[in-house]
CSV table of C-alpha atoms in Angstrom, one decimal:
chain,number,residue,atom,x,y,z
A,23,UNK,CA,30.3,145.2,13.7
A,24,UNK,CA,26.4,144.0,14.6
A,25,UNK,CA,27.0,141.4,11.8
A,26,UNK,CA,30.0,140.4,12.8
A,27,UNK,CA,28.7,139.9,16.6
A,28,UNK,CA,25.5,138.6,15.0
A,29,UNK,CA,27.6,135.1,13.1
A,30,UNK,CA,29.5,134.9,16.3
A,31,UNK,CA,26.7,134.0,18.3
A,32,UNK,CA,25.8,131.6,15.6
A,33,UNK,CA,29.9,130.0,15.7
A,34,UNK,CA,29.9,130.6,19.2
A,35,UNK,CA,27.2,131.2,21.9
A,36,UNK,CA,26.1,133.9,23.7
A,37,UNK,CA,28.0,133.3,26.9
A,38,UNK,CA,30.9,133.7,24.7
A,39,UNK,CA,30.5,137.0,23.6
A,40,UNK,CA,31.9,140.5,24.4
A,41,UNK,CA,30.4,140.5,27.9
A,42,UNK,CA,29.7,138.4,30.8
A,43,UNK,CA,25.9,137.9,31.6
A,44,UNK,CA,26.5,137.4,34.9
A,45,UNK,CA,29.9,137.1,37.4
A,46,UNK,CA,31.1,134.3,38.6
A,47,UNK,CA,31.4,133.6,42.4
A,48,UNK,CA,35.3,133.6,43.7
A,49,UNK,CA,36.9,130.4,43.5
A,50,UNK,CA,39.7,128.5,44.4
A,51,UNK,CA,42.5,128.0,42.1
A,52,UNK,CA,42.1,124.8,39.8
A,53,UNK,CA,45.4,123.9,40.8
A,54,UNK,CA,48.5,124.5,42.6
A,55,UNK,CA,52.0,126.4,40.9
A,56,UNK,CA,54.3,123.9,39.7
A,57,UNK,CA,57.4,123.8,42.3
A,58,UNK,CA,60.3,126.0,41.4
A,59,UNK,CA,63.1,124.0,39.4
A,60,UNK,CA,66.7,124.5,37.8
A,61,UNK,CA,65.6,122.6,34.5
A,62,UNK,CA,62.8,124.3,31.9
A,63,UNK,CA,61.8,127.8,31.8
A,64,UNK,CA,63.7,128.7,34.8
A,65,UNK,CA,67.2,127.7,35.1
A,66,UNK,CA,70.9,128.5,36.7
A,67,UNK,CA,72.4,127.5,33.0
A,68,UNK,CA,73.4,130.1,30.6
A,69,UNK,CA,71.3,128.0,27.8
A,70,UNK,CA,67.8,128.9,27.4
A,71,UNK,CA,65.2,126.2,26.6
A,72,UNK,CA,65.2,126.2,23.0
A,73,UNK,CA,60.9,125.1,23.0
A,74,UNK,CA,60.3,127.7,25.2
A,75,UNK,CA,59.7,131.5,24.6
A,76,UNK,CA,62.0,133.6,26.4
A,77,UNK,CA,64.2,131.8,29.3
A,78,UNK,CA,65.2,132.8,33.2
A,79,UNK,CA,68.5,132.8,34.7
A,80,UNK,CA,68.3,132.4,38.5
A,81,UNK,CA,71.9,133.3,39.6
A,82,UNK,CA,72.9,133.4,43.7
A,83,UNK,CA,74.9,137.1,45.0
A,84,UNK,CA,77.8,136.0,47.3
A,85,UNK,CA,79.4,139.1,50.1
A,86,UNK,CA,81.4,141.2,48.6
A,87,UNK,CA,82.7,142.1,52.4
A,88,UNK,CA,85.0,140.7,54.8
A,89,UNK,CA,82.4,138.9,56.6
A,90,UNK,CA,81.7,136.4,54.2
A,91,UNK,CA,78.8,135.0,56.2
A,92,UNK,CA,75.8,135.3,54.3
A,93,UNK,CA,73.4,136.8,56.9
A,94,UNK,CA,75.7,139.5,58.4
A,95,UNK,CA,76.9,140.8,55.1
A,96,UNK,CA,76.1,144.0,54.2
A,97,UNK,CA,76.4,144.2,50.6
A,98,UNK,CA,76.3,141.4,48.2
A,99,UNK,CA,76.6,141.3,44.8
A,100,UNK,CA,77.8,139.7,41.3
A,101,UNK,CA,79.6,140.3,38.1
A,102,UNK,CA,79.0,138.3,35.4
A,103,UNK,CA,80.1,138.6,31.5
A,104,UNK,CA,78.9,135.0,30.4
A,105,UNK,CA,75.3,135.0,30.6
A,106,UNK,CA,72.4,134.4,28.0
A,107,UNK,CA,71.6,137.7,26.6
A,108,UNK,CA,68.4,139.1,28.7
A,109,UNK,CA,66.4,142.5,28.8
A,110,UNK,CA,65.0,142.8,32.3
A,111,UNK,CA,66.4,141.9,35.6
A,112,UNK,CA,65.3,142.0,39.4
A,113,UNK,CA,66.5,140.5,42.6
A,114,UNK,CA,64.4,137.8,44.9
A,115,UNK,CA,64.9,135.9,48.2
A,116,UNK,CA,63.6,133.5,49.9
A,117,UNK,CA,60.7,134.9,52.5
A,118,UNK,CA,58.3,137.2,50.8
A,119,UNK,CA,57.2,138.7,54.3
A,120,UNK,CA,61.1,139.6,54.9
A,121,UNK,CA,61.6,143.6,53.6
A,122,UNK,CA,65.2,144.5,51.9
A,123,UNK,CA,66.1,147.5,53.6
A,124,UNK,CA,68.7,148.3,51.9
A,125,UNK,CA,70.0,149.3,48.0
A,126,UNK,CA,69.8,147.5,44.7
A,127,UNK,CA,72.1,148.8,41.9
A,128,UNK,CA,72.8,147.5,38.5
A,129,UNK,CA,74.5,147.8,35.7
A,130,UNK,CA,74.7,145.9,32.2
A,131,UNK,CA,76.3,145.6,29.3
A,132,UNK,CA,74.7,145.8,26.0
A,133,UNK,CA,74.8,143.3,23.6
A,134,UNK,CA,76.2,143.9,20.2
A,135,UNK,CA,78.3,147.3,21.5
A,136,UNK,CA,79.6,145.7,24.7
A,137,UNK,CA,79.0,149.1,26.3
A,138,UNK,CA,78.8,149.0,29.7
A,139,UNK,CA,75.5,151.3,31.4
A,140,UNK,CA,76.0,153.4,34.0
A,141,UNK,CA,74.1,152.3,38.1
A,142,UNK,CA,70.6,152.2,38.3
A,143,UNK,CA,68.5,151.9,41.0
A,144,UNK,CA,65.8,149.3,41.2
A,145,UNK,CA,63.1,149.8,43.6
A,146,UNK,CA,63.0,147.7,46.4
A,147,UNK,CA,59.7,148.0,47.9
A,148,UNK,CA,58.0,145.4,46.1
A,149,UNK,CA,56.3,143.6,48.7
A,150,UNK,CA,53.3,146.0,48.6
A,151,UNK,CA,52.5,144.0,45.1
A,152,UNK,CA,50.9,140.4,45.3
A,153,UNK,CA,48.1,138.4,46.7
A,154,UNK,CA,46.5,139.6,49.7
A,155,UNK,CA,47.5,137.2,53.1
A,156,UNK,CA,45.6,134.2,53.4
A,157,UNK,CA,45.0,132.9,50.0
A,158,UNK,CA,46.3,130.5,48.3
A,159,UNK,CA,48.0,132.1,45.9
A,160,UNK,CA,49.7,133.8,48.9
A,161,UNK,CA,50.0,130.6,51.0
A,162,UNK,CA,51.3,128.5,48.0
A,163,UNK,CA,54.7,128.0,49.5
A,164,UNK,CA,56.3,129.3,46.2
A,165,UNK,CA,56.4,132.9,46.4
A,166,UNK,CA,59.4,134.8,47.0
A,167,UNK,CA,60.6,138.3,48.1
A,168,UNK,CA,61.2,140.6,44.9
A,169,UNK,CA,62.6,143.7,43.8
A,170,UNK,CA,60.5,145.4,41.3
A,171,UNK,CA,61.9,144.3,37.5
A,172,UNK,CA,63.8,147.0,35.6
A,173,UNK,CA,63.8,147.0,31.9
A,174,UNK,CA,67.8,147.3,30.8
A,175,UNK,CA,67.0,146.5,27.4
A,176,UNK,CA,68.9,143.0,25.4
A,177,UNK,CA,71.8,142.4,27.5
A,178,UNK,CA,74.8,140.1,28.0
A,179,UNK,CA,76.9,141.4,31.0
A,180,UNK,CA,75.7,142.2,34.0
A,181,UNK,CA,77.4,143.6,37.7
A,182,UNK,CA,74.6,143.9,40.5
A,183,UNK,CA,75.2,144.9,44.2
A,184,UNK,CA,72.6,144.8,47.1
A,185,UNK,CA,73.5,147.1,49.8
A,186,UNK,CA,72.1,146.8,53.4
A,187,UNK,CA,70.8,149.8,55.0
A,188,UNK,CA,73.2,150.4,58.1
A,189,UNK,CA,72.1,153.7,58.5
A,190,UNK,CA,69.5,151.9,60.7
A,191,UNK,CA,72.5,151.0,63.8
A,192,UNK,CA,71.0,153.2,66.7
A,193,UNK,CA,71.8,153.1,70.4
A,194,UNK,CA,69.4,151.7,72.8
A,195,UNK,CA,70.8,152.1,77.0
A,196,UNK,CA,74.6,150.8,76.3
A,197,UNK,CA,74.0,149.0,73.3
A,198,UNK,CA,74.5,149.4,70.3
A,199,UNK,CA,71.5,147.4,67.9
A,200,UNK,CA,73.0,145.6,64.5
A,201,UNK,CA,72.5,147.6,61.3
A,202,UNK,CA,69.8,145.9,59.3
A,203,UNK,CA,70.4,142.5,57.9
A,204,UNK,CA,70.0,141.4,54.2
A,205,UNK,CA,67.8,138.8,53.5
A,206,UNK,CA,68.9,135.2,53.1
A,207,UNK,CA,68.4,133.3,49.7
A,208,UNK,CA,69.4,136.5,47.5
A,209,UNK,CA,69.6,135.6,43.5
A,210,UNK,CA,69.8,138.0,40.7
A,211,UNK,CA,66.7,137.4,38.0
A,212,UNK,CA,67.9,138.0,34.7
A,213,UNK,CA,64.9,137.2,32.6
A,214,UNK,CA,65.1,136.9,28.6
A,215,UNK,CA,61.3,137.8,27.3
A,216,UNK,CA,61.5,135.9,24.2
A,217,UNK,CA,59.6,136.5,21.1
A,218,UNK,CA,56.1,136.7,20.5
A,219,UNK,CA,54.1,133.7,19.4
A,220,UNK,CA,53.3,134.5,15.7
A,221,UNK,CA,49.5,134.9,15.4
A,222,UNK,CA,47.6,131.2,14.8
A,223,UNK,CA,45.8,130.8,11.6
A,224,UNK,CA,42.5,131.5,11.0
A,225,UNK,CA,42.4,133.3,14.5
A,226,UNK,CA,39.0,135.4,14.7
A,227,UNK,CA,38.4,138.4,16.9
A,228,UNK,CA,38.8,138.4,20.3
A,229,UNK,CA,35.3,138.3,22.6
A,230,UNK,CA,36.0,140.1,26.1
A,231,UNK,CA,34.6,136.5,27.8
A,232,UNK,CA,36.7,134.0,26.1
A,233,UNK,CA,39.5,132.1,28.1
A,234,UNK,CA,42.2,132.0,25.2
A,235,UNK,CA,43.7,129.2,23.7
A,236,UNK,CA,46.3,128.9,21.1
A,237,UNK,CA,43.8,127.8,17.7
A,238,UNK,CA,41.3,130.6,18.8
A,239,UNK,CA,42.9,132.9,20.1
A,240,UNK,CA,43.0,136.8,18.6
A,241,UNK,CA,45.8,139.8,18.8
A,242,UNK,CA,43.1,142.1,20.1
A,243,UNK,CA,39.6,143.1,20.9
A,244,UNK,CA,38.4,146.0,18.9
A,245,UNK,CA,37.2,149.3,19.9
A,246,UNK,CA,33.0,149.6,20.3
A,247,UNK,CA,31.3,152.9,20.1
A,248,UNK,CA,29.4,153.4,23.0
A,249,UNK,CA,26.3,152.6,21.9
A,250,UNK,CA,27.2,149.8,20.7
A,251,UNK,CA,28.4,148.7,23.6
A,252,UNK,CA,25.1,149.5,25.5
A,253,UNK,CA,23.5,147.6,22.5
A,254,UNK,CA,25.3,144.2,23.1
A,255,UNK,CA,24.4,144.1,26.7
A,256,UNK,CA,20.6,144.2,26.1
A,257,UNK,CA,21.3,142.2,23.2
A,258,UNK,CA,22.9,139.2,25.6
A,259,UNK,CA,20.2,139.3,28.0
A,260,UNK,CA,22.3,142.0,30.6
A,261,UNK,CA,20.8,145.2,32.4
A,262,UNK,CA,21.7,147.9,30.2
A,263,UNK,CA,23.7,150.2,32.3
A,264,UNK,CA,22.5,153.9,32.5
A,265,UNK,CA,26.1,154.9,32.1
A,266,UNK,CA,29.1,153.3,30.7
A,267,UNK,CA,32.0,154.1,28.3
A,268,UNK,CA,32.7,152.7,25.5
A,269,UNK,CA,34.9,149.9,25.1
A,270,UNK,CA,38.3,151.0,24.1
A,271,UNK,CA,41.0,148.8,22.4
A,272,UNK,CA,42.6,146.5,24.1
A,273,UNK,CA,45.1,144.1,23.3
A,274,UNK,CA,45.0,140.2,24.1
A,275,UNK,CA,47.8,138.0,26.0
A,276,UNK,CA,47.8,136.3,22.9
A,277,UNK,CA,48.7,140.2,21.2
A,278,UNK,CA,51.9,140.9,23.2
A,279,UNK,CA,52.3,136.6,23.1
A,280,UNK,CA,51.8,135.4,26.5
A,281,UNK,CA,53.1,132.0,26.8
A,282,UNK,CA,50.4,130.5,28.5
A,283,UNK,CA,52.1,127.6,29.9
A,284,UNK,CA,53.8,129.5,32.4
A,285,UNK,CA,51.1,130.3,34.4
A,286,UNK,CA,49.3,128.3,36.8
A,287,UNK,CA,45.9,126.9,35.0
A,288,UNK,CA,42.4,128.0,36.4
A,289,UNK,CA,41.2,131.5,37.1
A,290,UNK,CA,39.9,133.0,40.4
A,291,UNK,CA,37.2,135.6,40.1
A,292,UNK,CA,35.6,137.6,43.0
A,293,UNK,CA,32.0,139.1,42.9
A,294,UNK,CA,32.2,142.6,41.3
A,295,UNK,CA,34.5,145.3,40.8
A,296,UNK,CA,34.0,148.3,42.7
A,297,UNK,CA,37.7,150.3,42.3
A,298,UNK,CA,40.2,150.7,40.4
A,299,UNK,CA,43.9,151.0,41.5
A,300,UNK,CA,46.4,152.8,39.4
A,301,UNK,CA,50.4,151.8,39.6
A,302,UNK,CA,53.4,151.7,37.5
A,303,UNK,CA,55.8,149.2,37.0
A,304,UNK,CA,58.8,150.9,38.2
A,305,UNK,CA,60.6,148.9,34.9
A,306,UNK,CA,61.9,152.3,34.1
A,307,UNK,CA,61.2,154.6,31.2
A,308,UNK,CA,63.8,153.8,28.5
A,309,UNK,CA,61.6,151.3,26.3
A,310,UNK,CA,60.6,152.2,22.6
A,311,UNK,CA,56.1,151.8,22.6
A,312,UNK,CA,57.0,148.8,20.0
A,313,UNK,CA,58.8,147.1,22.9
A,314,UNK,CA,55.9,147.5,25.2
A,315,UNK,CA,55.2,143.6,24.7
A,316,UNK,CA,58.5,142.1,25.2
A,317,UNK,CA,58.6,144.8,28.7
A,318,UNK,CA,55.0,142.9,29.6
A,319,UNK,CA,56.3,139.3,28.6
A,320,UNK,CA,59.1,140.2,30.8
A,321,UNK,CA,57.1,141.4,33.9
A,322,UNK,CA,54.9,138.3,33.0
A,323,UNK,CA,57.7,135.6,33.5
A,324,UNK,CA,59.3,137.1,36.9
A,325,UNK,CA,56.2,137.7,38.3
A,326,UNK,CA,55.4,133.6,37.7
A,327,UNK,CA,59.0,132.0,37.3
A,328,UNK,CA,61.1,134.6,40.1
A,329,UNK,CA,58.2,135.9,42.2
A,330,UNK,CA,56.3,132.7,42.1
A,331,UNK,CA,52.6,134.4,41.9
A,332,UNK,CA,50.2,132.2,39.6
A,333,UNK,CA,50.1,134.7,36.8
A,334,UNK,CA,51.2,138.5,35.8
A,335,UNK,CA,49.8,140.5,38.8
A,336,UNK,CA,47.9,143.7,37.2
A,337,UNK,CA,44.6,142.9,35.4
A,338,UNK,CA,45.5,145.9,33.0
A,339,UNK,CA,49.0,147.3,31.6
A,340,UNK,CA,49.3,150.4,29.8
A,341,UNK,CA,52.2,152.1,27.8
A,342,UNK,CA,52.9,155.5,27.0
A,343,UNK,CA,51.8,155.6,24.0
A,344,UNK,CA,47.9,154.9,25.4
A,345,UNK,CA,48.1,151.4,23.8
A,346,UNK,CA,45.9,148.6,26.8
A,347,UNK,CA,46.7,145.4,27.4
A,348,UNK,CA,45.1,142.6,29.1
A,349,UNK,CA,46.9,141.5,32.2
A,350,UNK,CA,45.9,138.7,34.2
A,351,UNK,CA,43.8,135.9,32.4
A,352,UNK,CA,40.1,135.1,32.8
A,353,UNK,CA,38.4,137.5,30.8
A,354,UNK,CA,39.0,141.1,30.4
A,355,UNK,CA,35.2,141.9,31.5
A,356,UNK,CA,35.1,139.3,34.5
A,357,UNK,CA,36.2,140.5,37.9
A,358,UNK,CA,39.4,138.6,37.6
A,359,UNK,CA,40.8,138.5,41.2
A,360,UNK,CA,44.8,140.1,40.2
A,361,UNK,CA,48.0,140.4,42.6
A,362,UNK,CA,48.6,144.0,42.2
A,363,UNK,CA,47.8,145.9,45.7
A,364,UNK,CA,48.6,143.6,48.8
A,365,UNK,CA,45.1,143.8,51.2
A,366,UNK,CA,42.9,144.9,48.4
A,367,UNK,CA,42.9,142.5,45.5
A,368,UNK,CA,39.1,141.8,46.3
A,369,UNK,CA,36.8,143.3,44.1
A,370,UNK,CA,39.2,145.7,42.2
A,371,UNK,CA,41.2,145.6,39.5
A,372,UNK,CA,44.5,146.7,38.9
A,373,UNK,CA,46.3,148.7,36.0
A,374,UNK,CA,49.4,149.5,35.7
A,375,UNK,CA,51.7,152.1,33.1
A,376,UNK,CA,54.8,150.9,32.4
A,377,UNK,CA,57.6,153.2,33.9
A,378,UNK,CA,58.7,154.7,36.7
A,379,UNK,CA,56.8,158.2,37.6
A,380,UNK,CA,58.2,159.6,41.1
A,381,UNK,CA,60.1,162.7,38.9
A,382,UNK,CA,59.4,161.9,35.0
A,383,UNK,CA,55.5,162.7,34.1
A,384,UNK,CA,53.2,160.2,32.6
A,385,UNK,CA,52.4,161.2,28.6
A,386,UNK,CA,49.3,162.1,28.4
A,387,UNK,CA,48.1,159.4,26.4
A,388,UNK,CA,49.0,157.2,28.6
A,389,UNK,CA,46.6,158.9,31.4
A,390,UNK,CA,43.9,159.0,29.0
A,391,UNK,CA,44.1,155.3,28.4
A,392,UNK,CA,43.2,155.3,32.2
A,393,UNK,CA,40.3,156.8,32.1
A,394,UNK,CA,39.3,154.7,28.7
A,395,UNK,CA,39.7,151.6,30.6
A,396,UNK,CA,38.0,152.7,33.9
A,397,UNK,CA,35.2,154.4,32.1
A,398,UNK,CA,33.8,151.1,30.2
A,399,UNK,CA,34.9,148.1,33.0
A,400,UNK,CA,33.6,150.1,35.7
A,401,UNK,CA,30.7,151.2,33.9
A,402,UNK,CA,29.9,147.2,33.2
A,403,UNK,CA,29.7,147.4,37.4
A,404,UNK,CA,27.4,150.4,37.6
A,405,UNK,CA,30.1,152.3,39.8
A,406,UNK,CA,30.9,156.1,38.6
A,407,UNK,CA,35.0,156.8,38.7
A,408,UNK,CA,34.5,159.9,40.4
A,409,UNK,CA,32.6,158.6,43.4
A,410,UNK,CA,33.8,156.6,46.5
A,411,UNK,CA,33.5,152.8,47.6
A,412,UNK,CA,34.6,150.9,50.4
A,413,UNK,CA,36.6,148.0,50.4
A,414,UNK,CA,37.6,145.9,53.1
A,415,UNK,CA,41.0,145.1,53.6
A,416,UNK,CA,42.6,141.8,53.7
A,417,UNK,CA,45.9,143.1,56.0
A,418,UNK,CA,48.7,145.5,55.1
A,419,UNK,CA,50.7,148.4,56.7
A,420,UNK,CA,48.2,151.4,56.3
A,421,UNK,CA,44.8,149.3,57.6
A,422,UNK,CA,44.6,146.4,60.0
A,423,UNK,CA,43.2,143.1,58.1
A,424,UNK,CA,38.4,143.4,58.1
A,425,UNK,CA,38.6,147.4,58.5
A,426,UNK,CA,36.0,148.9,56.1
A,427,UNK,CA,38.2,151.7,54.1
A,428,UNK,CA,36.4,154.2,52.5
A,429,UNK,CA,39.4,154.8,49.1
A,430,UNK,CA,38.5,156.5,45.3
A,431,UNK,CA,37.0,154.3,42.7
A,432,UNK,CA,40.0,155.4,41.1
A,433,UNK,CA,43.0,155.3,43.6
A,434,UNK,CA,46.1,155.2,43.9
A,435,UNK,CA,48.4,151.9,44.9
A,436,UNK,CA,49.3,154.2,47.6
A,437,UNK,CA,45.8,154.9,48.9
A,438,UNK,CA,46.1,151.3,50.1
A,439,UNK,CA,49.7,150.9,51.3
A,440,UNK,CA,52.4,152.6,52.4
A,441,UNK,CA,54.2,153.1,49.1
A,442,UNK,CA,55.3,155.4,46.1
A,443,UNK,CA,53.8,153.9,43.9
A,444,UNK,CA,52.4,155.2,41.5
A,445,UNK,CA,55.1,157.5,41.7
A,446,UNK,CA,54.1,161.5,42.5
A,447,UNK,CA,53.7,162.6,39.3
A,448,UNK,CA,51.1,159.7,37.9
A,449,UNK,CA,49.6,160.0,41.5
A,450,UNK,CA,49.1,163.7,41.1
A,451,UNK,CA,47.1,163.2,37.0
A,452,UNK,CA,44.5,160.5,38.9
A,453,UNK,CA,41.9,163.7,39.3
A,454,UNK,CA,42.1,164.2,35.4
A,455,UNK,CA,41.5,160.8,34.8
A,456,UNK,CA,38.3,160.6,37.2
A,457,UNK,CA,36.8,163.7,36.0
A,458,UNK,CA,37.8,162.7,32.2
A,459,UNK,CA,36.6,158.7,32.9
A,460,UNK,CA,33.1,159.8,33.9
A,461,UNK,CA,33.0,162.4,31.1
A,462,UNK,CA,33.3,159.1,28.9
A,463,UNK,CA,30.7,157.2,31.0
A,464,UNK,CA,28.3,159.7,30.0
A,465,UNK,CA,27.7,161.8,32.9
């Protein structure tokens, strides 16, 4: 390994190497999302692009109710048996500060068998993910309202109804108040993940610094003992920190074949990383651990292409079998500024296990991987998991936008928003992985 990091510096340069010496200021965007069309990657046809990996179908619900208008109707929906085959879908609309009160059910028909699933629910309270108000990625004038995605595995039928919640109709004096509206602009997302990019020749190992592109990039970055991670930070000029895990496996965009065109080009980095905020994906539970990277393509694509954010929102992903992935781009050791907890994006990171943990339980390699992760990129930041931090938030429903909130290093998505997420049970294992991530950091 030290001669393998030694002729890198030689190929490369130090700057390059498997950590940052020093953390870029936040910055604006390099440039803005490309507007939303019907021709491309995303598209009302029932053609994918054949150049481009993987494809989305945007597809408009219509009442299913006597009132046909739009706006009053209280369910919506659509059934449809001609579509391009797909594995994960979700449902959008047009103002992301608009909340679907309301259900979302779904059902699809597999391809090959032409069995039909049974309902499932996909969770609607998605608007707790994504940039914090005010920034540009927020203020781009491309983002949507979203359903989280669920994972229904390759697909070619599909029958989807959005109910409104008019439980809420209450009387106020002599009148009677409307039951909740849905929101205007509703389409189904049926995104198709595509296959991963094969590998490019020649690619060399991954460095935790590097922006990827397609001649260098690598399928992963490799595990380092710990003291060889303490050994490449003095050797590249850094403060060796008195604690710090060791860096655990993790595996590249380029690894589970991001397509890097999607996403809007420039990074945005803010000053350190102080907490870490745990969620899942609420795709669901029913993917095999070799489909992990066809579930992260396909959160990667409705996050950009349906959602309209500039990349995949988490900095981290995790499956159940413990496997890590690298979420956002910009460098898996920089403080990468993610969309993943709405008011708190600044100086934390995001990870997120794929699944859906309100009754099922986590694995426990899964919760492990947590405190893996947590234990070395927190450790680059000299913060110990089981301590606390404050963080000041940028606006949401729990704390009022410039309140200092004293949260866990290691929280939950709900410590900062009224949500479930990350479900009770994965919720309920962050102690473990607090205690278990600063056993790894050495203290």
């Amino acid at each position: 390994m030290r001669g393998f990091l030694a002729s890198s510096i030689g190929v490369t340069c130090a700057a390059a190497l498997a950590l940052p010496l020093t953390l870029p200021a936040a910055a604006a965007p390099a440039s803005a999302p490309a507007a939303r069309s019907t021709s491309g990657a995303r598209t009302a046809s029932t053609t994918a692009a054949p150049d481009l990996p993987g494809s989305t179908q945007s597809l408009p619900l219509t009442p299913r109710t006597r009132d046909r208008t739009l706006g009053a109707a209280p369910e919506q929906g659509l059934t449809r048996a001609d579509v391009h085959r797909f594995s994960l879908v979700g449902v959008i609309w047009s103002d992301p500060d608009t909340e679907l009160r309301g259900q979302v059910q779904v059902r699809t028909r597999a391809t090959g068998t032409g069995t039909w699933s049974g309902w499932q629910d996909i969770d609607t309270h998605n608007e707790d993910h994504g940039a914090d108000p005010g920034t540009a990625e927020r203020d781009s004038g491309h983002v949507h309202g979203s359903t989280a995605p669920l994972w229904v595995g390759d697909s070619d039928g599909v029958d989807v109804r959005v109910r409104a919640n008019t439980a809420a109709t209450r009387t106020v004096g002599n009148t009677d108040e409307q039951p909740s509206l849905l929101p205007t602009g509703l389409h189904l997302e049926l995104v198709d993940p595509g296959a991963a990019q094969a590998p490019s020749a020649g690619a060399r190992p991954a460095t935790a610094n590097r922006t990827a592109t397609p001649r260098l990039a690598a399928t992963e970055l490799p595990a380092l003992s710990r003291q060889a991670t303490e050994r490449d930070l003095v050797a590249l000029g850094a403060k060796a920190q008195p604690y710090i895990g060791p860096r655990p496996r993790i595996v590249t965009r380029h690894g589970w074949g991001a397509d890097e065109k999607l996403r809007e080009k420039g990074f945005v980095y803010t000053k350190k990383v102080k907490a870490a905020f745990v969620h899942h994906t609420a795709t669901g539970n029913n993917y095999r651990c070799s489909q992990a990277p066809s579930v992260i393509r396909g959160i990667y694509r409705y996050h950009v292409k349906s959602s309209g954010w500039r990349d995949i929102g988490y900095n981290f992903l995790v499956d159940k079998c413990g496997t890590i992935y690298e979420g956002r781009a910009g460098g898996v050791a920089k403080a990468v500024m993610g969309a993943h907890t709405l008011g708190f994006n600044t100086d934390s990171m995001g990870i997120a296990v794929l699944g859906t943990f309100g009754s099922a339980k986590p694995s426990s390699a899964a919760v492990t991987a947590i405190a893996k992760l947590t234990a070395w990129k927190l450790g680059l930041y000299g913060v110990n998991p089981r301590g606390k931090t404050y963080l000041k938030s940028g606006g949401g429903n729990l704390y009022r936008k410039g309140k200092n909130v004293r949260l866990n290093v290691i929280s939950g998505h709900r410590d900062g928003f009224a949500t479930e997420c990350p479900g009770r049970e994965l919720y309920g294992k962050l102690g473990s992985a607090r205690s278990t991530s600063a056993r790894y950091q050495g203290r």
